[in-house]
Structures are given as structure tokens and as C-alpha cells.
Amino acid sequence: MSQVRLGEIVDELGGELIGSRDLTISRIGPLEGATPSTLSFLSHPRYQAQLATTQAGCVIVAPAMREAAVARGAALVTDDPYLYFARLTQWWARRVRPALPPGVHPSAVVSPKALLGRDVRIEAGAVVEADAVVGEGAVVGAQGYVGQGARLGAGTRLAPRVTVLERCSLGERCIVHPGAVIGADGFGFAPHAGEWVKIEQLGAVRIGNDVEIGANTCIDRGALDDTVIEDGVKLDNLIQIAHNVHIGAHTAMAACVGVAGSARIGRHCTVGGSAGILGHLTIVDHVHISAMALVTRSILQPGVYSGSFPIDDNKTWEKNAATLRQLHTLRERLRALEKKFSP
Amino acid sequence: MSQVRLGEIVDELGGELIGSRDLTISRIGPLEGATPSTLSFLSHPRYQAQLATTQAGCVIVAPAMREAAVARGAALVTDDPYLYFARLTQWWARRVRPALPPGVHPSAVVSPKALLGRDVRIEAGAVVEADAVVGEGAVVGAQGYVGQGARLGAGTRLAPRVTVLERCSLGERCIVHPGAVIGADGFGFAPHAGEWVKIEQLGAVRIGNDVEIGANTCIDRGALDDTVIEDGVKLDNLIQIAHNVHIGAHTAMAACVGVAGSARIGRHCTVGGSAGILGHLTIVDHVHISAMALVTRSILQPGVYSGSFPIDDNKTWEKNAATLRQLHTLRERLRALEKKFSP
Amino acid sequence: MSQVRLGEIVDELGGELIGSRDLTISRIGPLEGATPSTLSFLSHPRYQAQLATTQAGCVIVAPAMREAAVARGAALVTDDPYLYFARLTQWWARRVRPALPPGVHPSAVVSPKALLGRDVRIEAGAVVEADAVVGEGAVVGAQGYVGQGARLGAGTRLAPRVTVLERCSLGERCIVHPGAVIGADGFGFAPHAGEWVKIEQLGAVRIGNDVEIGANTCIDRGALDDTVIEDGVKLDNLIQIAHNVHIGAHTAMAACVGVAGSARIGRHCTVGGSAGILGHLTIVDHVHISAMALVTRSILQPGVYSGSFPIDDNKTWEKNAATLRQLHTLRERLRALEKKFSP
């Protein structure tokens, strides 16, 4: 592993160090389980109690926590400890996982008609088809597939086993995790005499800069126009984005979310895990959907929206669920009683 | 892109053209955002208002919309505009994406004991095992896997990176999207002394003709008998079909649906996104399940079935959810009041 | 197919055979659809009625069913017929699917710095990176990926197209199905000025012995510490396990479950399909979560927990759902009535 002095970190990332620049850090870690060579952080005053007991060599804290932190040892004071921690992980990762060298692995199958930028890295078993464009410094991980005319912007990294199908494009500095599928056909059929007639999906997928896409997540190509993911969107694993969806910049979705066709989601939204969003509706900016809620209509006001059945012990749930199936009747009965006794 | 005269389209697909056969079309597109070289369609009278404002060069409409359409320019009149549009996309796709030539890519690993039909296409990095049968004109996309004794019918197309495991079979003209897994082990274990003893999954998966299977969708092999998907079934992305499920012809499922073991689903059903179907139950033909509903018992009458918690602003949801946890008590209290005042 | 005499089975697996040791069995199958050469089993007294009508050559039954079984033909009596059946499928599978020979396929790309144990099998198109360790008798299926420094214990089998990323480890005798992704980045970002700053995921995934992981299931690497899956855990397909989750030994999860970050799940738990578990909570041992329930708080008592909206015909659901949105008001009204008439 890596070893680093606290002074190097502060020189690189800023913050006010209270304690010795020479303290050696070998690990970034949570307060719990930290050792004297661990650099830890306190993201929220709620965890303050852990400050007293942690063995961490140094703790990153907000100004308000300065005294409590100093009382126990070295501290690194910064306005936003969580942000500092994020940047620290990035700096740390560059040290312990140096960028792999550019080059095309001999087992990769790259069309002579593909356009490779400077310093690209194409790993073992990858396939890059004709007219594909791989931007400067971009990486196609092992066993990845970049279809005909697809485009990866500069610095975009596909992990192993990612599929980007024909004519789809990603901007710069995107990260795509294994198993993700970008540009499979949208699910479109016209019913005819009891059967389904395929609507060929003639659009593509257009993804902005700094987008991250999780493992086994699927983003379908549009039917006629494109499916669009704006800059800075973050999608977790196993998410379904249907054809012609539009996701605004800096929106983030947790795992297992499903978004149906032509939904239009605003900027700076968050969607909780396993939530669903029906098709052909609009969600404005700054909307936050809770886990497992189903959005069945447009949401035109910013705010937090929820809709999951509260979990309970099975016996209680069964009784309540049974009653719920007669809820409308209950309301009628209540109304009747009220009427009887209204003046 | 492609350019085509309206006359060519009508010659190929029929319909009554009102307007010039020589009008040049360069794009099929929605009414909104259409240009004078766009061929658009009006699938539902509900969107009629868009007719007046669209710039589309020609609009496909139903007979009832003939006058409104003609008032604004060229029209293509047909009984079912949506079906016409579907067929138009197919014709268009054949023009802009000509079929790729047959042949086995030198990087593919094809067992000498595999049986390849005429004009098959095996793309880069694909693996085809012994005793596999690839029917006439079938395609195994890049990095695809066709296991021992698996069978692909004539004209079936696997997109890149599809897995079809040993002894599983697909009929003719199927389409399978990237990341789909056909024939992984069903999830079967016998409990014993607090541990799980694996039940080897000895069946396979049998898929009919004209089936489409979405990206990263999983269809497990049967435990003893086969998992069966009948003709014309359409499965969207990220769907789980467990062992020994039987899905009747022309049933369609939206993304993220989970179907548990040995469920038997009828023909011409539809299942909304993220819905769940428990195991060992029966759903008859022509049943429609809404998004995120959980089917917990057999459904023996055709119809539409629903069961999701209505979404609300978080504060309201919290209050209602809290009350829901006491719903049974509420009923008791209502009953007590009623009793008190019954004659 | 295989043919075997009943006597061989009893010699191998035990149990009391009532009937001829020479009866030939060519198939293990359910009671329904069985033929005179089928060996079937009665797992639960509830299915006893099928005993009278089945054509099965022999039926595995519990002692309590001995007389009913013998009345119709050969029987194999054992304390736990389902467990016997599981072991029978394992024995059968070894006969009909003999282990494939060890060896490294010439198309595989194995780093000279990888450490391969005795008798490993590396299939076509697989990639094994530097410092990876593949234990004795382990299998890396076709097109699989084993990242730098990853470890597979002895006898662990990766089906085709599995991804195990850098520094992740699996114990012995694990089975991983196609498309599974072990060790993708956890979903971690610090919000900053309306954008998301990536928290590099510096941990890994540590998986115990005898774990089975389903197709397209994702287990993310930890942010700082590791994500941990203990011995004997069974995960079905399309499951999401977020970073730093800890799953106790012998817990089983059905398909499409999502577990959010840092959740701590006990031993011997079961989680039904499409259920969700929020992050940073604790579930003790022997907890059973029903399908599609959302665990929103720690569960500190063993038991069965549920929370899904009961499905209904759409009309009834609509009325009840509409009422549900006013449930809190209903309670207020009931309270008002009660107050009015309290003595």
C-alpha cells in the first residue's frame, strides 16, 4: 500500500492542518476501526460521539468541530469535510492505481476504419467497429464493444465488458462500469391482430460529459429521436433508461430504477433505489423521488415525493393490507355515520 | 442519411397518398420538431392539435383525420397509422442499415463440432461450442456465447455480448439484445441444517419464434423440465424469468419485471415495468398487470390489475403511511361506532 | 441421456428402497408428466393427491407417506425427500455433465504474472490480469474477466462472461453465473455546487466459500473498507449489492433485490424478489423479508416482515388508492366522531 505524510496532503488539497506535517498516513478509513495511521473524516455532527473513541491518526472536520477534534489529536479543518474526503480519495487513487499505459492489445479487434485518438488504451478482447471514434486518452476496457460510428469523448473510460452500440456517443471524462449496455433497441411495437409488430429504433443515445453509468445499467436508443443524458448525470447499477428519455444535468439515480419511454426528467434531481418513472411525463428540476416510489404523473413542483408501502411484521401487514382492499368502503361507512350525526 | 420519395413508400407499404409522389423524405420523426422533409404520423386523435402546427412534409393519419391533415399539407391515409409507422420503420431500417455480410470472423472461436447453417454471421470474439446449431442466416454478435448443444433458429440475431448456455434453444427470427443471459441455473436449494444444498438445474430454456429479449434480461433454465417462452413474446430489458416459468404467446413485459419460479402466464398478456409475479401461480390469457404491482395469487379472469402505492409529497405520504400501519385498528374503531348507533 | 438402475442410486445416496433395484430410471422429474422411467419426489404432503395419478416409476417420499406411495408402486423412503432430491440432482449432473478438462484455451489472455493453480480451466476469450490468483481446479468461463490481484478459491467456477474486478476475492467452491459483476465502483459522490464529485472506491469485495451469485447480479466494491459476503450466501439474478454491505452466512436473496450502501444483513435471512433494503441499517439473523417490501429501518427481531400493496382489479385499486391519499384525514374524521360520542 501507499504511505504519505499529512503535509503532502495539505499541500495538495488545502485545509488547515492542526498537528504534525510528518504524521504518516497509510490508509483513508472510517472513524470506526481506524488506526493511528488512518486519516478519517467526520462528515456530519451526528457522528461526533465517534470522535472521542476513534484511534484515527488525523480527522478531517468542519470548523465547528475543531475543538472536539483537536482535543483528541491531529485534525484537518476544512469547510466541507465530505467534499475534502472525496477529493482525497481521488488523489489517493491516482497514487495507488496509476493510469494504465496507452496502447492497443494485440487480441483487440479494431477496425482499420475506426478513428483512435492519441494515447487511447484498447484492452484485451475489445472490439471497435468501423467509423467509431475513440477520443484522446479514452479507454476501452477488456472485452468491451464499441459499435459502428459510436463516439467516446476524450478521457472517457469504459471498464471491462461494456457495450456501446452503433452511433451512440459519450462525452468527455465519462466512466462506464462493466455490463452496461448503451444503445440497445428501445421497446417499441405496434399491436396488430394479437401480435406485436416491431418498430425499428432509428435513434441513438447521446450522453454528455462527466457522466457515470453503473454496472449492468441499460440506456436504450431512441425510436426516432435520441435518448439524451446531460452532463454530470450519475446512474447507479441495474438501471433501465428507456427510449427517448431525457435526463437533465447533474441528476443522480440509485440502483434498480426504471424509467419508461419519453419521460423527461429535470436537472439536479435524485431518484431513490428501485423507484419507477412512467413514460411520457415531465419531472421538473430539483425533484427528489424516494426509494421504490412509482411516479405515475408529471411532477411540476420541486420537492420530495414518496410512495412505498410501510414495512411491518407480516401479521400486521396482512391485516392492514386486507383492510386496505376495502378502504373505499370504509370511507363510505364513515361518511354515512357523519351524515347521520350532522346537525 | 437516406432520401426517398413519398411515391416509393406508398408503392411499398400501401396507403392512400394525398399530395405529391415526388416529395422527398429524409427522416421519419414525431410531429413536434418535424421539418418539411420529415414524414410524421398521428397515432391518436388526442394529439390532433399538433397537426395544425407541425412542419412535417407529410403526416400518416387515420381516415377520420383525413380532412384535418389535408388542410395542412400532404397526408398518407391508412386504417392504422401506428401499424403503418411500424412497418415504415422496418422498411427504412433495411435501407439505412443493410444486413451485414455472412461469415465467421477470424477471432471467433467456433467448435469444429458446431453446426453452422448457410449464410450465418459469427462476429469478432464470439464463442460457439460443440454441438451448437446456428440456423440459416442467423447472427451471433461480437463476443457472444453459444453453449454446447444450444440452437438458434433461422434468421435469429444475437446482438453483441449475448449468452445462450448449453442446450437452450431459440426459434426463428428472434432478436436478443446485449447482456441477455439465457439458461443460467435456476435458483433452487434445499435447506439442510441451516445451509442451502444446491438443486442442480437439469432442464433448459425453450424459446419460440419471433421472440425479442431485452438487454441484460435473464431467463433461467428449468430445474427438471424446461422454462418455456412461446412465439411472439416480447421482453424488455433487465427482466428476470425464473426456472420453469411458462409465458404464453404474444405476451409482452416492460423492463425490470421479475417472474418467480413455475409461474404460468397466459397469452396476450402485458406486464408493466418493475411488476413482480410470485411463483407457482397461474395468470390466464389477456391479463394486464400495471407497473410495480405484485401478483401474489393466480389471476383467473382477464382484465387490468393494479397495486402500487400512490405517490405523494413526502409529508403527506408520511402521514398516510403512518396511518396505514394502524388501518386495521381504524376499521375496528369504525365498527364500534357503527355498532353503538345501529338501531 | 443417462440411464441408471434404482439400486445404484440407493447405494450412492442411501434411503430405503421399496421395489426392485433393477428398475431403470432415465429421468428425474415432477410427479406430473412422469413416465415409468421417471424418478419423482413428493416434497410436501400437500401434493399427496398427485401420488395416486402419477405414472412415475418410483417416488421419493417421507416415512409418513410410505403406505400411500407403496400402494402405487416403487418408493424410496427418506427423512427429507427434498434434500434427497437435491443430492440426487447433484449426482445426476455429475453423470450427464462430466467436468470439463483443465487447460488454458489458446484464445485466452492470461498475464504471465497471474498465478494459476493446478487443474484450472480458462476458457476461450477469457482475460486474467497480473497478480490474479486462480485456485486449484477453478474455472474461468469463456469471455470471463479476472482483474489485477483478484483471487478465486479452489474449485470456484465462473460461468461464461463473468467479471471479477481488481483485488476482489471469492472463496472456495463458489459458483458465479453469466453477466455478474463483482467489484464495480460503489455509488459515492460528494455534492458540490450542484454537481457530484466522485468518491473513489478504494475497497474491494470479499466473498466467502460456497457462495452462489446469479446472472447479471452486481456486487460493488467498498468505498474504504470491503463489501463482505459470508460463506454459503445465495444470490439470485439481477441483484444489486451496494458498497460496504455485509451479508451474513447462509442468507439467500431472490431476484431483483436491491441493497443500499453499508446495510448489514444477518445470517440465515431470506429476502423475497424485488425487495429493497435501505442503507446504513441492520437486520439481525433469521429475518425474512417478503417480496417487494422496502426495509426502511433496522429490523432487530427475527421474524417475517412484509410491505407490498395488495393487487386488485384496477377499478377497485384506483378507488382504494385515491382514498389512501386521504387516509390521514379519514383518521381525523373518525377521531372527531368518537370524541363527539364519548361519554
XYZ file of N, CA and C in Angstrom, chain A residues 9 33 38 47 97 119 131 133 137 148 158 169 173 188 193 196 213 217 236 247 257 276 287 296 312 324 337:
81
model
N -0.526 15.916 1.830
C -1.965 16.006 1.552
C -2.421 17.457 1.598
N -12.860 1.682 13.615
C -11.864 0.757 13.096
C -10.598 1.443 12.619
N -4.408 5.960 10.158
C -5.592 6.199 9.329
C -5.945 7.681 9.331
N -22.224 12.168 14.027
C -21.262 11.109 14.371
C -20.199 11.593 15.356
N -3.378 3.537 -7.816
C -3.760 2.899 -9.077
C -3.326 3.784 -10.227
N -3.050 8.412 -27.394
C -2.962 7.826 -26.054
C -4.204 7.049 -25.639
N -15.676 3.290 -38.273
C -16.194 4.651 -38.074
C -16.398 5.021 -36.611
N -15.193 6.388 -33.080
C -14.200 7.393 -32.722
C -13.893 7.246 -31.236
N -6.936 9.753 -25.047
C -6.806 9.242 -23.696
C -7.968 8.386 -23.233
N -20.363 0.510 -34.598
C -20.106 1.313 -35.787
C -20.522 2.772 -35.580
N -14.242 3.201 -20.399
C -15.142 2.049 -20.311
C -14.422 0.964 -19.522
N -23.122 8.035 -28.563
C -21.954 8.843 -28.225
C -21.907 9.171 -26.738
N -14.620 12.447 -20.296
C -14.442 12.059 -18.884
C -15.592 11.249 -18.307
N -40.377 -1.027 -28.551
C -41.473 -0.399 -29.285
C -42.113 -1.362 -30.263
N -53.498 -7.496 -34.801
C -54.118 -8.817 -34.849
C -53.557 -9.731 -33.763
N -47.311 -8.485 -32.082
C -46.574 -7.238 -31.934
C -45.692 -7.035 -33.156
N -21.964 5.740 -15.368
C -23.024 4.762 -15.635
C -22.648 3.445 -14.976
N -26.293 -1.444 -16.160
C -27.337 -0.462 -16.464
C -27.554 -0.407 -17.974
N -26.525 4.690 -11.090
C -26.011 3.531 -10.371
C -26.238 2.261 -11.210
N -32.678 13.056 -19.528
C -32.306 13.272 -18.128
C -31.441 14.518 -18.041
N -33.508 1.499 -10.600
C -34.583 2.393 -11.046
C -34.969 2.042 -12.482
N -39.731 3.831 -9.802
C -40.121 3.710 -11.198
C -40.688 5.026 -11.692
N -36.319 17.788 -8.150
C -37.314 16.860 -7.578
C -36.562 15.662 -7.021
N -46.345 8.312 -11.386
C -47.386 7.981 -12.363
C -47.921 9.207 -13.091
N -43.868 -3.910 7.762
C -44.358 -4.234 9.104
C -44.151 -5.725 9.321
N -57.033 -2.553 3.639
C -56.775 -1.593 2.564
C -57.605 -1.926 1.320
N -71.910 7.602 8.695
C -72.007 7.916 10.120
C -72.023 9.424 10.350
